[in-house]
Tab-separated table of C-alpha atoms in Angstrom:
chain	number	residue	atom	x	y	z
A	994	MET	CA	152.486	87.747	-158.314
A	995	ALA	CA	150.063	90.505	-157.023
A	996	PHE	CA	148.716	89.258	-153.210
A	997	LEU	CA	144.816	90.185	-153.480
A	998	SER	CA	142.675	89.020	-155.986
A	999	ASP	CA	141.548	90.443	-158.980
A	1000	ALA	CA	137.936	89.146	-157.714
A	1001	ILE	CA	138.468	91.622	-154.458
A	1002	ASN	CA	139.969	94.804	-156.810
A	1003	ARG	CA	136.675	94.476	-158.927
A	1004	ILE	CA	134.717	95.572	-155.491
A	1005	LYS	CA	134.752	99.019	-152.850
A	1006	PRO	CA	133.527	99.220	-149.585
A	1007	SER	CA	129.688	99.414	-148.854
A	1008	PRO	CA	129.352	103.180	-149.180
A	1009	THR	CA	126.667	102.921	-146.290
A	1010	VAL	CA	128.496	100.802	-143.941
A	1011	ALA	CA	131.755	103.474	-144.476
A	1012	MET	CA	129.238	106.180	-143.398
A	1013	THR	CA	127.638	104.220	-140.189
A	1014	GLY	CA	131.586	103.747	-139.552
A	1015	ARG	CA	132.641	107.310	-139.445
A	1016	VAL	CA	129.155	108.297	-137.631
A	1017	ALA	CA	130.557	105.960	-134.808
A	1018	GLU	CA	134.177	107.766	-135.137
A	1019	LEU	CA	132.549	111.004	-134.701
A	1020	ARG	CA	130.437	110.359	-131.554
A	1021	ALA	CA	132.943	108.414	-129.793
A	1022	GLU	CA	134.807	111.956	-130.029
A	1023	GLY	CA	132.331	113.863	-128.715
A	1024	ARG	CA	130.558	114.742	-131.380
A	1025	ASP	CA	126.761	115.641	-131.468
A	1026	ILE	CA	125.781	113.598	-134.920
A	1027	ILE	CA	122.352	112.657	-136.259
A	1028	GLY	CA	122.997	109.449	-137.716
A	1029	LEU	CA	120.589	109.192	-140.905
A	1030	SER	CA	122.801	106.534	-142.909
A	1031	ALA	CA	121.307	103.244	-141.391
A	1032	GLY	CA	118.818	101.729	-143.335
A	1033	GLU	CA	117.220	99.821	-139.955
A	1034	PRO	CA	114.469	100.440	-138.077
A	1035	ASP	CA	114.890	102.167	-134.674
A	1036	PHE	CA	111.962	99.875	-133.091
A	1037	ASP	CA	112.976	97.284	-130.862
A	1038	THR	CA	112.475	93.530	-132.078
A	1039	PRO	CA	108.771	92.415	-130.810
A	1040	GLU	CA	108.808	90.525	-127.596
A	1041	HIS	CA	107.120	87.431	-128.454
A	1042	ILE	CA	110.352	87.217	-131.078
A	1043	ARG	CA	112.651	87.605	-128.551
A	1044	ASP	CA	111.432	84.956	-125.916
A	1045	ALA	CA	111.332	82.234	-128.747
A	1046	ALA	CA	115.134	82.863	-129.164
A	1047	LYS	CA	115.719	82.348	-125.159
A	1048	ASN	CA	113.157	79.560	-125.552
A	1049	ALA	CA	115.213	78.098	-128.197
A	1050	ILE	CA	118.125	78.540	-126.329
A	1051	ASP	CA	116.935	77.041	-123.431
A	1052	ALA	CA	115.155	73.851	-125.045
A	1053	GLY	CA	119.128	73.065	-126.641
A	1054	HIS	CA	118.475	74.728	-129.976
A	1055	THR	CA	121.992	75.375	-130.341
A	1056	ARG	CA	123.609	72.965	-132.511
A	1057	TYR	CA	124.036	72.825	-136.532
A	1058	THR	CA	120.632	73.031	-138.406
A	1059	ALA	CA	120.464	71.972	-141.910
A	1060	VAL	CA	122.663	74.094	-144.188
A	1061	ASP	CA	120.226	76.348	-145.582
A	1062	GLY	CA	117.517	76.219	-142.682
A	1063	ILE	CA	115.384	74.017	-140.489
A	1064	ALA	CA	112.269	72.416	-141.747
A	1065	PRO	CA	109.581	74.464	-139.656
A	1066	LEU	CA	111.269	77.907	-140.513
A	1067	LYS	CA	111.024	76.484	-144.085
A	1068	GLN	CA	107.869	76.033	-143.956
A	1069	ALA	CA	106.409	79.067	-142.820
A	1070	ILE	CA	107.903	80.681	-145.807
A	1071	CYS	CA	106.317	78.359	-147.849
A	1072	ASP	CA	102.921	79.186	-146.267
A	1073	LYS	CA	104.169	82.791	-146.210
A	1074	PHE	CA	104.447	83.113	-149.672
A	1075	ALA	CA	101.196	81.298	-150.520
A	1076	ARG	CA	98.924	83.513	-147.886
A	1077	GLU	CA	100.641	87.252	-149.048
A	1078	ASN	CA	101.786	86.260	-152.488
A	1079	GLY	CA	99.769	83.681	-153.848
A	1080	LEU	CA	102.719	81.514	-154.704
A	1081	ASP	CA	103.247	78.035	-154.420
A	1082	TYR	CA	106.104	76.722	-153.049
A	1083	SER	CA	107.771	73.208	-151.554
A	1084	ARG	CA	110.431	73.227	-148.856
A	1085	ASP	CA	113.242	72.329	-150.959
A	1086	GLN	CA	112.361	75.180	-153.283
A	1087	VAL	CA	113.789	77.577	-150.317
A	1088	SER	CA	116.832	78.872	-149.018
A	1089	VAL	CA	117.779	80.799	-145.449
A	1090	GLY	CA	120.437	82.411	-145.422
A	1091	THR	CA	122.284	85.284	-143.350
A	1092	GLY	CA	120.849	88.118	-144.104
A	1093	GLY	CA	119.010	88.663	-147.573
A	1094	LYS	CA	122.304	90.097	-148.556
A	1095	GLN	CA	123.563	86.121	-148.538
A	1096	ILE	CA	120.768	84.901	-150.413
A	1097	LEU	CA	121.194	87.159	-153.256
A	1098	PHE	CA	125.585	86.421	-153.137
A	1099	ASN	CA	124.577	82.918	-152.939
A	1100	ALA	CA	122.080	83.201	-156.237
A	1101	LEU	CA	124.849	85.541	-158.337
A	1102	LEU	CA	127.633	83.311	-157.495
A	1103	ALA	CA	125.948	80.349	-158.518
A	1104	THR	CA	125.025	81.225	-161.562
A	1105	LEU	CA	126.764	83.819	-163.145
A	1106	ASN	CA	129.886	83.225	-165.593
A	1107	PRO	CA	132.595	86.341	-166.507
A	1108	GLY	CA	131.013	88.324	-169.385
A	1109	ASP	CA	127.273	87.441	-168.038
A	1110	GLU	CA	124.995	90.595	-167.720
A	1111	VAL	CA	122.848	91.571	-164.447
A	1112	ILE	CA	120.517	94.605	-165.392
A	1113	ILE	CA	120.330	96.754	-162.615
A	1114	PRO	CA	118.087	99.896	-162.334
A	1115	ALA	CA	119.188	103.220	-161.036
A	1116	PRO	CA	119.202	104.473	-158.128
A	1117	TYR	CA	119.733	101.047	-156.684
A	1118	TRP	CA	121.214	99.318	-153.258
A	1119	VAL	CA	124.364	99.992	-153.747
A	1120	SER	CA	125.911	96.203	-152.847
A	1121	TYR	CA	124.052	95.009	-156.607
A	1122	PRO	CA	126.799	95.718	-158.143
A	1123	ASP	CA	129.250	95.141	-156.439
A	1124	ILE	CA	128.157	91.327	-155.681
A	1125	VAL	CA	127.880	90.840	-159.520
A	1126	GLY	CA	131.299	92.018	-159.934
A	1127	LEU	CA	132.799	89.736	-157.618
A	1128	ALA	CA	131.041	87.099	-159.447
A	1129	GLY	CA	132.153	87.576	-162.370
A	1130	GLY	CA	129.143	89.585	-163.959
A	1131	VAL	CA	128.702	92.905	-165.983
A	1132	PRO	CA	126.189	95.204	-164.077
A	1133	VAL	CA	124.571	97.180	-166.684
A	1134	ILE	CA	122.762	99.961	-164.968
A	1135	VAL	CA	119.293	101.256	-166.357
A	1136	PRO	CA	118.791	104.812	-164.689
A	1137	SER	CA	115.665	106.304	-163.692
A	1138	THR	CA	114.600	109.830	-163.304
A	1139	ALA	CA	112.360	111.493	-160.221
A	1140	GLU	CA	109.896	112.506	-163.133
A	1141	ASP	CA	109.360	108.824	-164.041
A	1142	GLY	CA	109.129	107.762	-159.764
A	1143	PHE	CA	112.359	106.281	-160.105
A	1144	ARG	CA	110.699	103.769	-162.077
A	1145	ILE	CA	112.470	102.371	-165.316
A	1146	SER	CA	110.022	101.478	-168.059
A	1147	ALA	CA	109.081	98.734	-170.342
A	1148	ALA	CA	111.053	99.992	-173.205
A	1149	ALA	CA	114.271	100.941	-171.120
A	1150	LEU	CA	114.414	97.530	-169.612
A	1151	ARG	CA	114.019	96.092	-173.598
A	1152	ALA	CA	116.496	98.558	-174.819
A	1153	ALA	CA	118.836	96.866	-172.019
A	1154	ILE	CA	118.794	93.393	-172.463
A	1155	THR	CA	121.156	91.572	-174.651
A	1156	PRO	CA	122.020	87.948	-175.505
A	1157	LYS	CA	124.887	88.083	-172.874
A	1158	THR	CA	121.809	89.469	-170.381
A	1159	LYS	CA	121.240	86.886	-167.215
A	1160	TRP	CA	119.751	88.497	-164.358
A	1161	LEU	CA	116.938	91.314	-163.605
A	1162	ILE	CA	117.464	92.696	-160.560
A	1163	LEU	CA	114.320	94.454	-159.443
A	1164	ASN	CA	113.432	96.020	-155.617
A	1165	SER	CA	110.428	97.054	-154.908
A	1166	PRO	CA	109.801	98.816	-152.663
A	1167	SER	CA	113.204	100.199	-153.849
A	1168	ASN	CA	116.365	101.040	-151.514
A	1169	PRO	CA	117.240	104.052	-151.831
A	1170	SER	CA	114.158	105.878	-153.426
A	1171	GLY	CA	111.299	104.051	-151.968
A	1172	ALA	CA	109.988	103.672	-155.185
A	1173	ALA	CA	107.666	100.464	-155.945
A	1174	TYR	CA	105.939	99.275	-159.117
A	1175	ASP	CA	101.891	98.732	-158.916
A	1176	ALA	CA	100.413	95.800	-160.875
A	1177	ASP	CA	100.130	97.879	-164.167
A	1178	GLN	CA	103.444	99.019	-163.713
A	1179	MET	CA	104.917	95.833	-162.905
A	1180	ARG	CA	103.060	93.741	-165.741
A	1181	ALA	CA	104.727	95.965	-168.301
A	1182	LEU	CA	108.178	95.117	-166.974
A	1183	THR	CA	106.978	91.109	-167.277
A	1184	ASP	CA	105.546	91.448	-170.408
A	1185	VAL	CA	109.193	92.291	-171.778
A	1186	LEU	CA	110.663	89.609	-170.113
A	1187	LEU	CA	108.510	86.637	-171.416
A	1188	ASP	CA	110.257	87.760	-174.915
A	1189	TYR	CA	113.398	86.926	-173.662
A	1190	PRO	CA	113.342	83.565	-171.711
A	1191	GLN	CA	117.061	83.685	-171.033
A	1192	VAL	CA	116.709	86.072	-168.672
A	1193	TRP	CA	115.936	85.449	-164.908
A	1194	VAL	CA	114.139	88.105	-162.362
A	1195	LEU	CA	115.951	88.205	-158.907
A	1196	SER	CA	112.761	90.167	-157.142
A	1197	ASP	CA	114.477	91.516	-153.787
A	1198	ASP	CA	110.998	92.444	-151.552
A	1199	ILE	CA	112.576	92.971	-148.450
A	1200	TYR	CA	110.702	96.127	-148.070
A	1201	GLU	CA	107.098	94.793	-148.811
A	1202	HIS	CA	105.462	95.469	-145.872
A	1203	LEU	CA	106.485	98.888	-145.742
A	1204	VAL	CA	104.223	100.611	-148.386
A	1205	PHE	CA	101.977	103.677	-147.293
A	1206	ASP	CA	98.972	105.511	-148.584
A	1207	GLY	CA	97.045	101.988	-149.223
A	1208	PHE	CA	99.242	100.907	-151.846
A	1209	THR	CA	99.372	97.523	-153.126
A	1210	PHE	CA	102.439	95.619	-153.148
A	1211	VAL	CA	103.177	92.982	-155.985
A	1212	THR	CA	105.830	90.253	-156.159
A	1213	PRO	CA	106.949	89.930	-160.065
A	1214	ALA	CA	106.220	85.857	-160.279
A	1215	GLN	CA	102.575	86.771	-158.740
A	1216	ILE	CA	101.820	89.428	-161.494
A	1217	GLU	CA	103.117	86.815	-164.344
A	1218	PRO	CA	102.867	83.158	-163.100
A	1219	ARG	CA	105.242	81.938	-166.622
A	1220	LEU	CA	107.881	83.472	-165.052
A	1221	ARG	CA	108.057	81.384	-161.651
A	1222	ASP	CA	110.646	78.813	-163.211
A	1223	ARG	CA	112.816	81.738	-163.890
A	1224	THR	CA	112.065	83.835	-160.811
A	1225	LEU	CA	114.113	84.043	-157.014
A	1226	THR	CA	111.895	85.911	-154.965
A	1227	MET	CA	113.856	87.145	-152.054
A	1228	ASN	CA	112.671	88.498	-148.696
A	1229	GLY	CA	113.418	88.434	-144.707
A	1230	VAL	CA	112.687	89.004	-141.459
A	1231	SER	CA	115.337	92.532	-140.872
A	1232	LYS	CA	113.355	95.297	-142.315
A	1233	ALA	CA	109.588	94.113	-141.144
A	1234	TYR	CA	109.860	92.693	-138.054
A	1235	ALA	CA	112.875	94.923	-136.627
A	1236	MET	CA	115.653	92.118	-136.695
A	1237	THR	CA	118.395	93.388	-138.548
A	1238	GLY	CA	120.713	92.343	-136.583
A	1239	TRP	CA	119.571	88.535	-136.567
A	1240	ARG	CA	120.587	88.250	-139.724
A	1241	ILE	CA	117.782	85.312	-141.224
A	1242	GLY	CA	117.030	86.240	-144.970
A	1243	TYR	CA	115.158	83.429	-147.561
A	1244	GLY	CA	114.279	83.160	-150.702
A	1245	ALA	CA	112.127	80.624	-152.700
A	1246	GLY	CA	112.965	79.683	-156.544
A	1247	PRO	CA	113.613	76.463	-158.801
A	1248	LYS	CA	114.819	73.600	-156.949
A	1249	ALA	CA	118.164	73.618	-158.982
A	1250	LEU	CA	118.692	77.150	-157.863
A	1251	ILE	CA	118.366	76.493	-154.223
A	1252	ALA	CA	120.191	73.251	-154.970
A	1253	ALA	CA	122.870	75.125	-155.846
A	1254	MET	CA	122.896	77.929	-153.437
A	1255	ALA	CA	122.606	75.271	-150.502
A	1256	LYS	CA	126.038	73.668	-152.058
A	1257	LEU	CA	127.804	77.188	-152.087
A	1258	GLN	CA	126.648	77.910	-148.549
A	1259	SER	CA	128.106	74.503	-147.568
A	1260	GLN	CA	131.189	75.771	-148.022
A	1261	SER	CA	131.116	79.411	-146.707
A	1262	THR	CA	128.473	79.964	-143.909
A	1263	SER	CA	127.310	76.891	-143.300
A	1264	ASN	CA	123.513	77.062	-141.663
A	1265	PRO	CA	122.724	80.455	-140.351
A	1266	CYS	CA	122.626	80.993	-136.495
A	1267	THR	CA	119.815	78.431	-134.962
A	1268	ILE	CA	118.803	80.705	-132.433
A	1269	SER	CA	118.228	83.482	-135.056
A	1270	GLN	CA	116.169	80.743	-137.202
A	1271	TYR	CA	114.056	79.839	-134.208
A	1272	ALA	CA	113.098	83.687	-133.995
A	1273	ALA	CA	112.416	84.123	-137.401
A	1274	LEU	CA	110.018	80.818	-137.169
A	1275	ALA	CA	108.120	83.070	-134.404
A	1276	ALA	CA	108.456	86.429	-136.348
A	1277	LEU	CA	106.683	84.659	-139.839
A	1278	GLU	CA	103.783	82.673	-137.488
A	1279	GLY	CA	102.724	84.481	-134.496
A	1280	PRO	CA	100.952	87.721	-134.649
A	1281	GLN	CA	101.435	90.106	-137.429
A	1282	ASP	CA	100.179	93.617	-135.408
A	1283	TYR	CA	103.506	94.481	-135.253
A	1284	ILE	CA	103.539	95.417	-138.947
A	1285	ALA	CA	100.926	97.795	-139.384
A	1286	ALA	CA	101.919	100.036	-136.263
A	1287	SER	CA	105.444	100.349	-137.632
A	1288	ARG	CA	104.284	101.004	-141.294
A	1289	GLU	CA	102.307	103.589	-139.482
A	1290	ALA	CA	104.757	105.032	-137.507
A	1291	PHE	CA	107.007	105.218	-140.870
A	1292	GLN	CA	104.559	106.902	-143.219
A	1293	ARG	CA	104.431	109.811	-140.101
A	1294	ARG	CA	108.232	109.927	-140.744
A	1295	ARG	CA	107.840	110.131	-143.940
A	1296	ASP	CA	105.323	112.466	-144.707
A	1297	LEU	CA	107.516	114.878	-141.812
A	1298	VAL	CA	110.607	114.115	-143.864
A	1299	VAL	CA	109.125	115.488	-147.072
A	1300	ALA	CA	107.653	118.138	-146.059
A	1301	GLY	CA	110.694	119.587	-144.132
A	1302	LEU	CA	112.933	119.000	-147.198
A	1303	ASN	CA	111.123	120.275	-149.811
A	1304	GLU	CA	111.344	123.497	-147.357
A	1305	CYS	CA	115.053	123.890	-147.920
A	1306	PRO	CA	116.122	125.823	-150.806
A	1307	GLY	CA	117.926	124.142	-153.522
A	1308	VAL	CA	116.240	120.599	-152.251
A	1309	SER	CA	113.349	118.294	-154.049
A	1310	CYS	CA	112.075	115.798	-152.808
A	1311	PRO	CA	109.374	113.381	-153.797
A	1312	MET	CA	107.294	111.319	-151.910
A	1313	PRO	CA	108.096	107.676	-151.717
A	1314	GLN	CA	105.382	104.861	-151.924
A	1315	GLY	CA	107.421	102.571	-149.446
A	1316	ALA	CA	110.837	101.756	-147.478
A	1317	PHE	CA	111.846	104.388	-144.656
A	1318	TYR	CA	114.447	106.064	-147.020
A	1319	VAL	CA	113.877	109.233	-149.178
A	1320	TYR	CA	115.870	110.183	-152.005
A	1321	PRO	CA	115.993	114.129	-152.603
A	1322	SER	CA	117.633	115.827	-155.262
A	1323	ILE	CA	120.213	119.010	-154.640
A	1324	GLU	CA	120.681	119.945	-157.900
A	1325	GLY	CA	119.836	123.435	-156.358
A	1326	LEU	CA	122.521	123.424	-154.470
A	1327	ILE	CA	125.458	122.058	-157.178
A	1328	GLY	CA	128.083	124.820	-157.532
A	1329	LYS	CA	127.158	127.207	-154.044
A	1330	VAL	CA	129.477	127.376	-151.513
A	1331	SER	CA	128.444	126.782	-147.864
A	1332	ALA	CA	128.148	129.106	-145.158
A	1333	ALA	CA	131.668	127.428	-144.075
A	1334	GLY	CA	133.555	127.729	-147.336
A	1335	THR	CA	133.123	124.386	-148.699
A	1336	THR	CA	131.879	124.245	-152.768
A	1337	ILE	CA	128.811	122.112	-153.299
A	1338	SER	CA	130.721	120.603	-156.132
A	1339	ASP	CA	128.714	117.285	-155.583
A	1340	ASP	CA	126.227	114.966	-153.660
A	1341	GLU	CA	129.186	113.732	-151.968
A	1342	ALA	CA	130.922	117.042	-151.635
A	1343	PHE	CA	127.390	117.812	-149.945
A	1344	ALA	CA	127.142	114.859	-147.748
A	1345	ASN	CA	130.717	115.089	-146.021
A	1346	ALA	CA	129.904	118.990	-145.874
A	1347	LEU	CA	126.665	118.308	-144.162
A	1348	LEU	CA	127.946	115.998	-142.067
A	1349	ASP	CA	130.919	118.426	-140.837
A	1350	GLU	CA	129.024	121.442	-140.354
A	1351	THR	CA	125.967	120.211	-138.747
A	1352	GLY	CA	126.617	116.992	-137.621
A	1353	VAL	CA	123.872	115.607	-140.185
A	1354	ALA	CA	125.064	111.718	-141.594
A	1355	ILE	CA	123.130	111.280	-144.957
A	1356	VAL	CA	124.629	108.879	-147.807
A	1357	PHE	CA	125.282	110.704	-150.882
A	1358	GLY	CA	123.923	109.969	-154.535
A	1359	ALA	CA	126.744	108.360	-156.893
A	1360	ALA	CA	126.698	105.454	-154.419
A	1361	PHE	CA	123.525	104.407	-155.544
A	1362	GLY	CA	124.642	104.764	-158.709
A	1363	LEU	CA	122.599	108.285	-159.955
A	1364	SER	CA	123.247	112.059	-158.533
A	1365	PRO	CA	122.368	114.674	-157.705
A	1366	HIS	CA	121.102	112.960	-155.122
A	1367	PHE	CA	121.202	111.699	-151.186
A	1368	ARG	CA	119.547	109.216	-149.353
A	1369	VAL	CA	118.026	110.177	-145.741
A	1370	SER	CA	116.578	107.224	-143.663
A	1371	TYR	CA	113.806	108.192	-141.672
A	1372	ALA	CA	114.035	105.236	-139.254
A	1373	ALA	CA	114.458	107.463	-136.331
A	1374	SER	CA	112.582	109.310	-133.692
A	1375	ASP	CA	109.807	112.258	-134.999
A	1376	ASP	CA	111.915	114.261	-132.385
A	1377	THR	CA	115.570	113.347	-133.810
A	1378	LEU	CA	113.694	113.428	-137.810
A	1379	SER	CA	112.897	117.044	-137.043
A	1380	GLU	CA	115.855	118.231	-135.570
A	1381	ALA	CA	117.879	116.993	-138.206
A	1382	ILE	CA	115.573	118.503	-141.001
A	1383	ARG	CA	116.674	121.738	-138.607
A	1384	ARG	CA	119.720	121.375	-139.202
A	1385	ILE	CA	119.673	120.583	-142.940
A	1386	ARG	CA	117.284	123.915	-143.565
A	1387	THR	CA	119.945	125.665	-141.571
A	1388	PHE	CA	122.900	124.418	-144.158
A	1389	CYS	CA	120.935	124.620	-147.097
A	1390	GLN	CA	120.053	128.484	-146.471
A	1391	GLY	CA	123.930	128.902	-146.099
A	1392	CYS	CA	124.625	128.176	-149.083
A	1393	GLN	CA	125.308	130.849	-151.575
A	1394	GLU	CA	126.931	131.750	-155.076
A	1395	PRO	CA	130.550	131.669	-155.301
């Protein structure tokens, strides 16, 4: 009898978490490492949010709460969806979890049976296929291309749907590419979904507020109200309010799905951190000027990084619409040999050689389901990004034919 379960053997450790851990180890050894692998804002959590957490402690809000969130926070989430997305939900249609990842985990584990298929556009966030696999489902990967702006077409979506399809996971703006669907592009997808009533939509909107150049964010249930009763719209406070470590995510959808997710959460983590819930309440109800300021900084950094990477021999970097990532191609470097003698056989070899030879940590594209690419998080200072680009350019200039 095997000790480890078949379920745990169906998944692998997160490559982004693994790279972040390796960065910490190398820094502990005294190496000069620039970490561009972690997907979190480098800004402090806004002061009024931190104050709300301190006040919650002083007020004695340190005990258990309802399993999937306090009523005031759920109401604030309902208000947010109505105000920003034109979506009307009641509190019993809202679930609050320990980060957005738990919302996704709960929804998929509560709904997937063995063999159920989940459509995942590539490049994708690294955890989507593994959560699907852990729940017994089958990830169906639909690749996109840089030429298509890393967005899947309506035709590609239709071709991927089978009688076994239960969910489509849609992340816009996307981690890792920063690609986002405008209203017309989103409507093309929702028009397809209307023809397949068994297919649910899991809309991961965590980067909603990080869009650039006047781009207007839209979410599927907003574009097509007829999909509302089979859509889970997921969001959180991590990216928009620099609250990654506070671990608060939320989702809204049909009551039966939310109840099933609450049942699962009651037997796993129970309620999210009480103090973090009150901090999230302050984030959603308090001043929102932080969002515009951080968006401006991220757009400036995006422009710096895209311009710099496109000056690197063998690298081609598209301009993303949102999030804080770029997803360049290294097709022009495949098969070449670095200055230290490493053959760039694929994007993982590129990432490892870049870290070993220059101290710049990025994440290789195969982790996100589309090669030969790599992901850079530009959630770092302008000076740090400039130095990282200088090192990457030097590395690429040193790559020669064997």
